[in-house]
Coordinates of C-alpha atoms in Angstrom, one line a residue:
Chain A
X1 CA -31.7 -42.5 4.3
X2 CA -34.0 -41.2 7.0
X3 CA -31.3 -42.5 9.3
X4 CA -28.7 -41.0 8.0
X5 CA -30.5 -37.4 7.5
X6 CA -31.2 -37.4 11.1
X7 CA -27.1 -38.5 11.2
X8 CA -25.8 -35.7 8.9
X9 CA -28.5 -32.8 10.0
X10 CA -27.4 -33.8 14.2
X11 CA -23.4 -32.9 13.2
X12 CA -24.7 -30.5 11.4
X13 CA -26.4 -28.8 15.2
X14 CA -23.3 -30.1 16.9
X15 CA -21.1 -28.2 14.0
X16 CA -22.7 -25.0 14.1
X17 CA -22.8 -25.7 18.0
X18 CA -18.8 -25.9 18.2
X19 CA -18.2 -23.1 15.5
X20 CA -20.3 -20.9 18.7
X21 CA -18.3 -21.8 21.4
X22 CA -15.0 -21.4 19.8
X23 CA -16.2 -17.2 18.7
X24 CA -17.1 -17.1 21.9
X25 CA -14.1 -18.5 23.3
X26 CA -12.1 -16.3 20.7
X27 CA -13.5 -13.3 22.4
X28 CA -13.2 -13.5 26.1
X29 CA -8.8 -14.2 25.2
X30 CA -7.5 -10.7 24.8
X31 CA -3.4 -10.3 24.5
X32 CA -3.2 -13.7 24.3
X33 CA -4.5 -15.1 27.1
X34 CA -8.2 -16.1 28.8
X35 CA -9.7 -13.3 30.8
X36 CA -10.7 -15.9 33.5
X37 CA -14.0 -15.7 35.0
X38 CA -16.7 -13.4 32.8
X39 CA -19.0 -11.7 34.9
X40 CA -23.5 -12.1 34.7
X41 CA -23.9 -9.5 32.9
X42 CA -21.2 -10.0 30.4
X43 CA -23.5 -9.9 27.4
X44 CA -25.0 -6.4 28.7
X45 CA -21.2 -4.7 28.6
X46 CA -19.9 -2.8 26.3
X47 CA -16.9 -5.1 26.4
X48 CA -19.0 -7.7 24.4
X49 CA -19.0 -4.9 21.7
X50 CA -17.3 -6.5 19.0
X51 CA -13.7 -5.0 17.6
X52 CA -15.2 -3.3 15.3
X53 CA -16.9 -0.4 16.6
X54 CA -14.6 -0.1 19.6
X55 CA -11.8 0.9 17.1
X56 CA -14.5 3.5 15.5
X57 CA -15.0 4.9 18.1
X58 CA -11.0 5.5 19.2
X59 CA -10.9 6.8 15.8
X60 CA -13.1 9.4 16.6
X61 CA -10.9 10.6 19.4
X62 CA -8.2 13.4 19.3
X63 CA -4.8 11.6 18.4
X64 CA -2.9 12.3 21.8
X65 CA -6.3 10.6 23.8
X66 CA -6.2 7.4 22.4
X67 CA -2.2 7.1 23.4
X68 CA -3.7 8.1 26.3
X69 CA -7.3 5.1 26.5
X70 CA -4.0 2.1 25.6
X71 CA -4.4 2.5 29.8
X72 CA -8.3 1.4 29.9
X73 CA -7.5 -2.5 29.7
X74 CA -5.6 -5.2 28.6
X75 CA -8.5 -5.1 25.5
X76 CA -7.6 -1.4 25.1
X77 CA -4.1 -1.6 24.3
X78 CA -4.1 -4.8 23.1
X79 CA -7.3 -2.9 19.8
X80 CA -5.1 0.4 19.4
X81 CA -2.1 -1.5 19.1
X82 CA -3.8 -3.7 16.7
X83 CA -5.4 -1.0 14.7
X84 CA -2.1 1.9 15.8
X85 CA -1.2 1.9 11.2
X86 CA -5.7 3.8 11.3
X87 CA -5.4 5.0 14.8
X88 CA -5.2 8.7 14.7
X89 CA -2.0 9.9 15.1
X90 CA 0.6 13.2 17.0
X91 CA 1.6 14.9 15.0
X92 CA 5.4 15.8 14.5
X93 CA 7.2 17.8 12.1
X94 CA 10.3 19.4 13.7
X95 CA 13.3 17.4 14.1
X96 CA 14.2 13.3 14.8
X97 CA 17.7 13.5 16.0
X98 CA 18.5 9.6 17.0
X99 CA 21.9 9.4 18.8
X100 CA 24.1 6.4 20.4
X101 CA 26.4 7.2 23.1
X102 CA 29.5 5.6 23.2
X103 CA 27.6 3.0 26.0
X104 CA 25.4 2.4 23.3
X105 CA 22.2 4.5 23.8
X106 CA 20.4 5.2 21.4
X107 CA 19.1 8.9 22.2
X108 CA 15.3 10.2 20.4
X109 CA 15.7 14.0 20.2
X110 CA 13.1 15.5 19.5
X111 CA 12.9 19.0 18.3
X112 CA 10.3 21.4 17.3
X113 CA 9.9 24.1 13.4
X114 CA 12.4 26.3 15.8
X115 CA 15.4 24.0 16.8
X116 CA 14.0 23.9 20.3
X117 CA 14.6 20.8 21.7
X118 CA 11.2 19.7 24.0
X119 CA 12.0 15.5 24.8
X120 CA 14.9 13.4 24.6
X121 CA 14.2 9.7 25.6
X122 CA 17.1 7.2 26.0
X123 CA 17.0 3.6 24.6
X124 CA 18.6 1.0 26.6
X125 CA 19.1 -2.2 25.5
X126 CA 15.2 -3.7 24.0
X127 CA 13.4 -2.5 26.7
X128 CA 12.0 -0.3 25.4
X129 CA 10.8 -0.9 21.4
X130 CA 12.2 2.2 18.8
X131 CA 8.9 1.0 17.2
X132 CA 6.4 0.9 20.5
X133 CA 7.9 4.3 20.4
X134 CA 6.5 5.6 17.9
X135 CA 4.0 4.1 16.9
X136 CA 0.8 6.6 17.9
X137 CA 3.2 9.3 16.1
X138 CA 3.9 10.7 12.8
X139 CA 7.0 11.6 12.1
X140 CA 7.1 14.2 9.4
X141 CA 10.1 17.0 8.9
X142 CA 13.2 16.0 9.5
X143 CA 15.2 12.6 10.5
X144 CA 18.4 12.7 11.9
X145 CA 20.7 10.1 12.2
X146 CA 23.3 11.1 14.3
X147 CA 26.9 10.4 15.6
X148 CA 27.5 7.0 17.1
X149 CA 26.1 3.7 15.3
X150 CA 22.7 6.0 15.1
X151 CA 21.1 3.8 11.4
X152 CA 22.5 0.7 12.4
X153 CA 20.3 -2.4 10.9
X154 CA 17.8 -2.8 14.0
X155 CA 17.0 0.6 14.1
X156 CA 15.9 1.3 10.8
X157 CA 14.5 -2.6 10.6
X158 CA 12.6 -0.6 13.7
X159 CA 11.5 2.5 11.6
X160 CA 10.5 0.5 8.6
X161 CA 7.4 -1.0 10.2
X162 CA 4.2 -0.9 8.2
X163 CA 2.0 0.5 10.8
X164 CA 4.2 2.5 11.6
X165 CA 4.5 6.7 10.6
X166 CA 7.6 8.3 8.8
X167 CA 6.9 10.9 6.8
X168 CA 9.8 13.0 6.3
X169 CA 10.9 15.4 4.2
X170 CA 14.5 15.5 5.0
X171 CA 16.6 12.6 5.8
X172 CA 20.4 13.0 7.4
X173 CA 22.8 10.3 7.9
X174 CA 25.8 10.5 9.2
X175 CA 28.0 9.2 11.8
X176 CA 28.9 5.4 12.2
X177 CA 27.4 3.8 9.0
X178 CA 29.7 0.0 9.9
X179 CA 26.6 -1.3 10.8
X180 CA 24.0 -0.3 8.6
X181 CA 23.6 -2.4 5.6
X182 CA 22.3 -2.0 2.0
X183 CA 19.0 -4.1 2.9
X184 CA 17.6 -2.0 5.7
X185 CA 19.1 1.3 4.6
X186 CA 16.7 0.5 0.9
X187 CA 13.7 -1.0 2.7
X188 CA 13.8 2.2 5.0
X189 CA 14.3 5.3 2.2
X190 CA 11.3 2.7 0.4
X191 CA 10.1 3.4 3.0
X192 CA 9.5 7.1 3.5
X193 CA 10.5 7.1 -0.3
X194 CA 6.7 9.1 -1.0
X195 CA 7.9 12.1 1.5
X196 CA 11.2 12.5 0.6
X197 CA 12.9 16.0 -0.9
X198 CA 16.2 15.4 0.2
X199 CA 18.2 12.8 1.3
X200 CA 22.5 14.0 3.1
X201 CA 25.3 12.0 3.6
X202 CA 27.0 14.1 6.1
X203 CA 30.5 13.6 7.3
X204 CA 29.8 9.6 7.0
X205 CA 32.9 6.8 8.5
X206 CA 32.4 3.1 7.9
X207 CA 30.8 2.8 5.2
X208 CA 30.2 -1.0 4.0
X209 CA 31.1 -1.8 0.4
X210 CA 27.8 -1.1 -1.9
X211 CA 26.4 0.1 0.9
X212 CA 25.4 3.2 -1.3
X213 CA 25.0 2.4 -5.0
X214 CA 22.4 3.8 -8.1
X215 CA 20.0 0.3 -6.4
X216 CA 19.6 2.3 -3.3
X217 CA 19.3 5.5 -3.6
X218 CA 17.3 5.1 -6.3
X219 CA 14.6 3.7 -3.9
X220 CA 14.5 7.0 -2.9
X221 CA 13.0 8.0 -5.7
X222 CA 13.0 11.5 -7.3
X223 CA 14.8 14.2 -4.8
X224 CA 15.1 17.4 -4.9
X225 CA 18.7 17.0 -3.0
X226 CA 21.2 15.0 -2.8
X227 CA 24.2 14.6 -1.1
X228 CA 26.8 12.4 -0.2
X229 CA 30.4 12.9 1.2
X230 CA 32.0 11.1 3.5
X231 CA 34.6 11.8 6.4
X232 CA 37.4 12.9 4.8
X233 CA 40.4 12.0 6.2
X234 CA 43.4 13.3 4.5
X235 CA 43.8 12.2 0.8
X236 CA 41.8 8.6 2.2
X237 CA 38.7 9.3 0.3
X238 CA 36.2 6.4 0.2
X239 CA 34.9 5.7 -3.6
X240 CA 32.0 4.9 -4.0
X241 CA 29.4 2.8 -6.6
X242 CA 27.3 5.9 -6.5
X243 CA 26.5 6.5 -11.3
X244 CA 24.7 8.4 -14.2
X245 CA 21.6 6.2 -13.7
X246 CA 21.0 7.9 -10.1
X247 CA 21.8 11.4 -11.7
X248 CA 20.1 10.3 -14.5
X249 CA 16.4 9.6 -12.3
X250 CA 17.1 12.3 -9.9
X251 CA 14.8 15.1 -10.2
X252 CA 11.2 15.5 -10.3
X253 CA 10.0 17.8 -12.9
X254 CA 8.2 20.4 -10.2
X255 CA 11.4 21.4 -8.0
X256 CA 12.2 24.7 -8.9
X257 CA 15.2 24.1 -6.8
X258 CA 17.9 20.8 -7.3
X259 CA 21.2 20.0 -6.6
X260 CA 23.7 17.2 -5.8
X261 CA 26.7 16.4 -4.8
X262 CA 28.6 14.1 -3.8
X263 CA 32.5 13.5 -2.9
X264 CA 35.2 10.9 -4.2
X265 CA 32.8 9.4 -6.0
X266 CA 33.8 7.6 -10.1
X267 CA 30.4 6.9 -11.2
X268 CA 29.5 9.5 -13.0
X269 CA 31.3 9.6 -16.6
X270 CA 31.1 13.7 -18.2
X271 CA 28.5 11.3 -20.3
X272 CA 26.0 11.1 -18.1
X273 CA 26.6 14.4 -16.5
X274 CA 25.7 15.4 -20.7
X275 CA 22.3 12.9 -20.9
X276 CA 21.6 14.7 -17.5
X277 CA 22.6 18.0 -19.3
X278 CA 19.9 18.2 -22.5
X279 CA 17.1 16.0 -19.9
X280 CA 17.4 19.3 -17.8
X281 CA 16.8 21.6 -20.5
X282 CA 14.5 19.8 -22.0
X283 CA 12.5 19.4 -19.2
X284 CA 9.2 19.8 -19.2
X285 CA 7.6 22.8 -16.9
X286 CA 4.7 22.8 -15.2
X287 CA 2.2 24.8 -16.6
X288 CA 0.5 26.5 -13.9
X289 CA 4.0 27.7 -12.8
X290 CA 3.6 29.7 -16.8
X291 CA 0.4 30.9 -15.0
X292 CA 1.5 32.9 -11.8
X293 CA 3.0 35.6 -13.4
X294 CA 3.4 37.6 -16.4
X295 CA 6.9 37.7 -16.5
X296 CA 7.0 33.5 -18.3
X297 CA 8.2 31.0 -16.0
X298 CA 10.0 31.3 -12.5
X299 CA 14.4 30.6 -12.5
X300 CA 15.1 26.8 -12.7
X301 CA 17.5 26.1 -11.0
X302 CA 20.1 23.1 -10.9
X303 CA 23.9 22.6 -9.1
X304 CA 25.9 19.8 -10.0
X305 CA 28.9 19.7 -7.7
X306 CA 32.0 17.0 -7.6
X307 CA 34.1 17.4 -5.2
X308 CA 37.4 14.9 -5.8
X309 CA 35.2 13.0 -8.4
X310 CA 38.0 10.4 -10.0
X311 CA 36.5 10.7 -13.9
X312 CA 34.5 14.0 -13.2
X313 CA 37.0 16.1 -14.0
X314 CA 37.0 20.2 -15.7
X315 CA 38.6 18.8 -18.3
X316 CA 37.1 16.5 -18.8
X317 CA 33.5 18.0 -18.6
X318 CA 35.0 20.2 -21.2
X319 CA 35.8 17.6 -23.6
X320 CA 32.7 16.0 -23.5
X321 CA 29.9 19.5 -23.2
X322 CA 31.9 21.8 -24.1
X323 CA 29.8 22.8 -26.7
X324 CA 26.3 22.8 -24.7
X325 CA 27.9 24.3 -21.3
X326 CA 29.5 28.4 -20.5
X327 CA 33.0 28.2 -18.9
X328 CA 34.3 30.4 -15.7
X329 CA 37.1 30.7 -13.9
X330 CA 36.6 32.9 -11.4
X331 CA 38.7 36.2 -11.0
X332 CA 38.2 37.5 -7.6
X333 CA 40.3 35.1 -4.6
X334 CA 37.2 33.3 -2.8
X335 CA 38.4 32.3 0.9
X336 CA 34.6 30.3 1.4
X337 CA 35.5 26.9 -0.8
X338 CA 37.0 23.9 0.7
X339 CA 40.4 22.9 0.1
X340 CA 43.5 23.4 -0.3
X341 CA 45.8 25.7 -2.9
X342 CA 45.7 22.6 -5.8
X343 CA 42.0 22.3 -5.5
X344 CA 41.8 26.2 -5.6
X345 CA 43.4 26.3 -9.5
X346 CA 39.7 24.0 -10.0
X347 CA 37.6 26.0 -8.9
X348 CA 35.8 25.9 -12.1
X349 CA 32.2 26.8 -12.3
X350 CA 30.7 25.7 -15.8
X351 CA 26.7 27.2 -16.8
X352 CA 23.6 26.0 -19.5
X353 CA 21.2 28.1 -19.6
X354 CA 18.0 27.5 -22.0
X355 CA 15.8 30.7 -22.4
X356 CA 12.4 29.1 -23.4
X357 CA 11.8 26.3 -20.1
X358 CA 13.7 29.6 -17.8
X359 CA 16.0 26.7 -16.7
X360 CA 20.2 27.2 -15.2
X361 CA 22.1 24.2 -14.8
X362 CA 25.2 24.8 -12.6
X363 CA 28.3 22.1 -12.3
X364 CA 30.4 22.8 -9.9
X365 CA 33.9 22.7 -8.7
X366 CA 35.6 23.1 -5.9
X367 CA 33.3 26.0 -5.5
X368 CA 30.5 26.8 -3.3
X369 CA 31.6 26.5 0.3
X370 CA 30.6 23.3 1.4
X371 CA 28.5 24.7 4.3
X372 CA 25.6 25.7 2.0
X373 CA 24.5 23.1 1.9
X374 CA 25.0 21.4 4.9
X375 CA 21.6 20.7 7.2
X376 CA 22.4 21.7 10.5
X377 CA 22.3 19.7 13.4
X378 CA 19.4 21.1 16.1
X379 CA 21.3 21.8 19.3
X380 CA 19.7 21.6 22.5
X381 CA 19.2 24.4 24.4
X382 CA 20.2 27.0 21.4
X383 CA 16.8 28.7 19.8
X384 CA 18.1 28.8 16.3
X385 CA 14.9 30.4 14.2
X386 CA 16.2 28.4 10.9
X387 CA 18.7 25.3 10.7
X388 CA 18.7 25.2 6.8
X389 CA 21.2 26.6 4.8
X390 CA 18.7 28.6 2.1
X391 CA 22.0 27.4 -0.9
X392 CA 19.5 29.0 -3.6
X393 CA 20.2 32.7 -2.0
X394 CA 23.7 31.9 -0.7
X395 CA 24.4 31.1 -4.0
X396 CA 22.9 34.3 -5.6
X397 CA 25.7 36.5 -6.3
X398 CA 27.8 34.2 -8.2
X399 CA 24.6 34.3 -10.8
X400 CA 25.0 38.1 -11.7
X401 CA 28.0 38.0 -14.2
X402 CA 26.8 35.7 -16.5
X403 CA 25.9 36.1 -19.6
X404 CA 22.1 34.8 -19.8
X405 CA 20.6 37.6 -23.5
X406 CA 23.2 36.7 -26.2
X407 CA 21.9 32.6 -24.6
X408 CA 19.1 31.4 -28.2
X409 CA 18.3 28.9 -28.0
X410 CA 18.6 24.6 -27.0
X411 CA 21.8 23.4 -27.1
X412 CA 23.6 26.2 -28.4
X413 CA 27.5 26.9 -27.4
X414 CA 27.1 30.3 -25.6
X415 CA 30.9 30.7 -24.2
X416 CA 32.2 33.5 -22.5
X417 CA 35.0 34.7 -24.5
X418 CA 37.2 36.5 -21.3
X419 CA 36.2 33.9 -19.0
X420 CA 38.2 31.1 -21.0
X421 CA 41.5 32.9 -21.1
X422 CA 42.1 30.4 -17.4
X423 CA 40.6 27.6 -20.2
X424 CA 43.8 24.3 -20.3
Chain B
X1 CA -43.1 -6.6 4.5
X2 CA -39.8 -7.9 5.6
X3 CA -40.3 -10.0 9.2
X4 CA -37.8 -9.5 11.3
X5 CA -37.4 -12.3 14.6
X6 CA -35.4 -10.9 17.8
X7 CA -33.2 -13.7 19.9
X8 CA -36.1 -13.2 22.8
X9 CA -37.4 -16.3 23.8
X10 CA -40.1 -16.9 22.4
X11 CA -39.0 -14.4 19.9
X12 CA -40.3 -11.2 19.2
X13 CA -41.1 -10.2 15.4
X14 CA -41.4 -6.6 14.0
X15 CA -42.7 -6.0 10.7
X16 CA -40.2 -3.2 8.2
X17 CA -40.3 -2.2 4.9
X18 CA -38.3 -4.2 2.4
X19 CA -36.5 -0.4 1.9
X20 CA -35.9 0.5 5.6
X21 CA -34.4 -2.9 5.9
X22 CA -32.3 -3.2 3.7
X23 CA -30.4 -0.3 5.4
X24 CA -28.6 -3.1 7.2
X25 CA -25.7 -4.4 4.1
X26 CA -26.7 -7.9 6.2
X27 CA -30.0 -8.3 5.3
X28 CA -29.6 -6.8 2.0
X29 CA -27.3 -9.5 0.9
X30 CA -29.1 -12.1 2.9
X31 CA -32.6 -10.8 1.0
X32 CA -30.5 -10.8 -2.7
X33 CA -28.9 -14.4 -2.3
X34 CA -32.8 -15.7 -1.4
X35 CA -33.8 -14.2 -4.3
X36 CA -36.8 -16.0 -5.6
X37 CA -37.9 -17.2 -1.6
X38 CA -40.4 -15.6 -1.4
X39 CA -39.2 -13.3 2.1
X40 CA -42.0 -11.9 3.4
X41 CA -43.2 -15.1 4.6
X42 CA -40.7 -15.8 6.1
X43 CA -39.3 -14.2 8.8
X44 CA -35.5 -13.6 9.7
X45 CA -34.2 -14.7 13.0
X46 CA -31.1 -12.4 14.4
X47 CA -29.4 -14.7 16.7
X48 CA -27.6 -11.4 18.7
X49 CA -30.7 -8.8 19.1
X50 CA -32.4 -8.2 21.7
X51 CA -36.6 -7.0 21.0
X52 CA -35.7 -3.8 22.7
X53 CA -32.8 -2.8 20.4
X54 CA -34.2 -4.3 17.4
X55 CA -37.4 -2.6 18.5
X56 CA -35.5 0.7 18.4
X57 CA -33.5 -0.4 15.2
X58 CA -36.8 -0.6 13.6
X59 CA -37.3 2.2 14.5
X60 CA -34.1 4.7 13.0
X61 CA -34.0 2.6 9.8
X62 CA -38.6 3.8 9.1
X63 CA -36.7 7.2 9.6
X64 CA -34.1 6.7 7.5
X65 CA -35.3 4.1 4.7
X66 CA -35.8 7.2 2.4
X67 CA -31.7 9.2 3.4
X68 CA -29.4 8.9 -0.3
X69 CA -26.9 6.4 0.2
X70 CA -24.0 7.0 1.6
X71 CA -20.8 8.5 -0.9
X72 CA -18.5 5.2 -0.9
X73 CA -15.2 6.0 0.7
X74 CA -13.7 3.8 -1.4
X75 CA -10.8 2.5 1.4
X76 CA -7.2 2.7 0.7
X77 CA -6.1 -0.6 2.0
X78 CA -1.9 0.2 1.6
X79 CA -1.8 4.0 1.0
X80 CA 1.4 4.8 -0.6
X81 CA -0.4 7.4 -2.8
X82 CA 2.6 10.7 -2.5
X83 CA -0.5 13.4 -0.7
X84 CA -1.3 10.7 2.1
X85 CA -1.9 13.6 5.0
X86 CA -2.5 12.0 7.9
X87 CA -6.0 13.5 7.5
X88 CA -6.8 10.2 5.3
X89 CA -6.4 8.0 7.8
X90 CA -9.7 9.9 10.0
X91 CA -12.5 9.1 10.3
X92 CA -14.2 11.5 7.8
X93 CA -16.8 14.0 9.8
X94 CA -19.7 12.8 11.2
X95 CA -22.7 14.9 12.5
X96 CA -25.4 13.3 14.5
X97 CA -28.3 14.3 13.1
X98 CA -31.3 16.2 15.6
X99 CA -33.8 13.9 14.9
X100 CA -30.8 11.0 15.5
X101 CA -29.9 12.2 18.8
X102 CA -32.8 12.3 20.5
X103 CA -32.9 8.9 18.9
X104 CA -30.4 7.7 20.1
X105 CA -30.3 6.5 24.1
X106 CA -28.1 9.1 25.4
X107 CA -29.0 8.6 29.0
X108 CA -26.9 7.1 31.4
X109 CA -28.8 4.8 32.6
X110 CA -29.8 3.9 29.2
X111 CA -25.8 3.5 28.0
X112 CA -25.5 -0.6 28.1
X113 CA -28.6 -0.6 25.5
X114 CA -26.5 2.6 23.7
X115 CA -23.7 0.1 23.1
X116 CA -26.7 -3.3 22.2
X117 CA -27.5 -1.0 19.6
X118 CA -23.8 -0.2 18.2
X119 CA -23.3 -3.4 19.1
X120 CA -26.8 -5.1 16.2
X121 CA -25.9 -1.8 14.1
X122 CA -22.3 -3.5 13.8
X123 CA -23.5 -6.8 12.8
X124 CA -26.7 -6.0 10.4
X125 CA -24.3 -3.5 9.3
X126 CA -25.7 0.0 9.5
X127 CA -23.2 1.8 8.6
X128 CA -24.5 5.4 9.5
X129 CA -26.4 4.6 12.5
X130 CA -22.9 2.7 13.6
X131 CA -21.6 6.1 12.1
X132 CA -23.1 8.5 14.3
X133 CA -23.8 5.7 17.2
X134 CA -19.9 5.6 18.2
X135 CA -19.2 9.3 17.2
X136 CA -21.6 9.8 19.9
X137 CA -19.6 7.3 22.2
X138 CA -16.2 8.9 21.2
X139 CA -17.7 12.9 21.9
X140 CA -18.9 11.3 26.1
X141 CA -15.2 9.6 26.3
X142 CA -14.0 13.0 24.6
X143 CA -11.3 15.2 27.3
X144 CA -11.9 12.4 30.5
X145 CA -9.7 10.4 32.3
X146 CA -9.0 6.8 31.9
X147 CA -10.8 6.0 35.6
X148 CA -13.5 7.5 33.9
X149 CA -13.8 5.9 30.5
X150 CA -13.1 2.2 31.9
X151 CA -16.4 3.1 34.2
X152 CA -18.1 4.0 31.9
X153 CA -17.3 1.4 29.1
X154 CA -18.0 -1.2 31.7
X155 CA -14.4 -2.3 32.0
X156 CA -11.7 -4.2 34.2
X157 CA -8.4 -2.5 35.0
X158 CA -6.9 -5.8 33.9
X159 CA -3.0 -5.1 34.2
X160 CA -0.8 -5.7 36.2
X161 CA 0.7 -3.0 38.4
X162 CA 4.6 -3.9 37.1
X163 CA 2.6 -4.0 33.9
X164 CA 0.9 -0.6 34.6
X165 CA 3.2 1.3 35.5
X166 CA 5.2 0.9 32.7
X167 CA 2.5 1.7 31.1
X168 CA 2.2 4.5 32.7
X169 CA 5.7 6.0 32.0
X170 CA 4.8 5.6 28.3
X171 CA 1.8 7.5 27.5
X172 CA 3.8 9.9 29.8
X173 CA 6.7 10.1 27.5
X174 CA 3.7 10.4 24.4
X175 CA 2.3 13.0 25.8
X176 CA 5.4 15.1 26.8
X177 CA 6.0 14.6 23.3

């Protein structure tokens, strides 16, 4: 018995010794390889310090220096990379534009708030991964996927990496989406969802079927602006599967002005629009809004714009939502809308207003110039002090002739007699 | 009173009030686990701490034993919260108190002692001491060149020239941003 106990003790001690040796060895392995002979006074040195205090030291440093410190040694580099999720990052809140040229090179352009370009990087092949490039950068502001195959699965997957801080308020897709699958798009939208306010698909082409669906767009959560406008090539217009679900789950309670613009979408139905109007008009306003001024709640404004959507025609809206809306057909000729003379005839606006919540809603057909919603891509060497067109400002003049004051409560019928003559 | 032993041969032991020694989370947990044993009679060996470092640790915990416990900010593991700004991830503001400024071995000849102290503070989980020590080192490094930092932290440049060139490019790019 005694011998057995001695044996157990011996094995225990041996086990402990091996464990210590193993942990010693682990600390000597940096970046996957043994660092070789250790200096005699290794124990005395800071490099003996476990990662945690070193990581702490790095986190106290200014963001730009952390990137520099990667240069100190492999271990530093390894540590910074390993902890990049929590390292201080350089904030970039302007615009970052991704472009792919015909040779397949990805260009990453950075612009400041004023649209001034300050740097350009060209990534060829797999030499430097995009996720490496932005590892220590906090991306805010606007993310643009412009020209060519810039929003490919590979790029979206890299930008969706968990340790990256990709937090844009605005995301714009344009160009060729043939190499973009719903899974990668969805994953990207899930990542940016907490920050995203506006999501645009501007002049996109080669959209893979089922790429744009309720499920994918829904991943972006609440938005204040959604634009889906495929590239228009003559009469051939791609149809996509956005339905009422997207419309109904779109807007947050605290976005003061929102828009929804779709082109060539058959999924939205007049009944869905009716449900949306009812929801929007009854929406609860934030209390803090009410306390801002004595005049009551500030105006909240929502615009739905439809272009060539099979199920959403002025006549159908009239039939299903007529009791909630007032129809206005502009008398003055207006050159600023899109489309030919045929669409001109369909240029119709429906409005609804609820005085108790001070919420206004408009539904437009071929009415407001598209570019009012467009976000222009920042141009190199071109200083423009705003590249967001203020859609609200432009539409202000159109509101003025609406008879708001005779509207007397929720869901009341509110027709404007003089404009009714054009109806049918 | 609790007895702590250094890793020297022979070990040097220090007698510290229990309240002070409990600033170390490692020892506090250990004492809690060994509730019921007479720990006053059993010296606690600290295999990672030598006598000069342990002396500093003891000095520090005795000085700070009456400090209000630090407010534990719950660490958000996966921050999906809506308003997660960049500063969420950064260390909270750490101010080194006057007494600690004098206490920390800050002469350049003493830097290895400082590093050993940080090592011990990490091992013993004395977060406030680790905080101020790391803050001191960060302040020291802040604004210095890579070569200077390497020298200060006794680190070897173990990159191959190719790796170094490539990294330099990447870093230069990030700086231009």
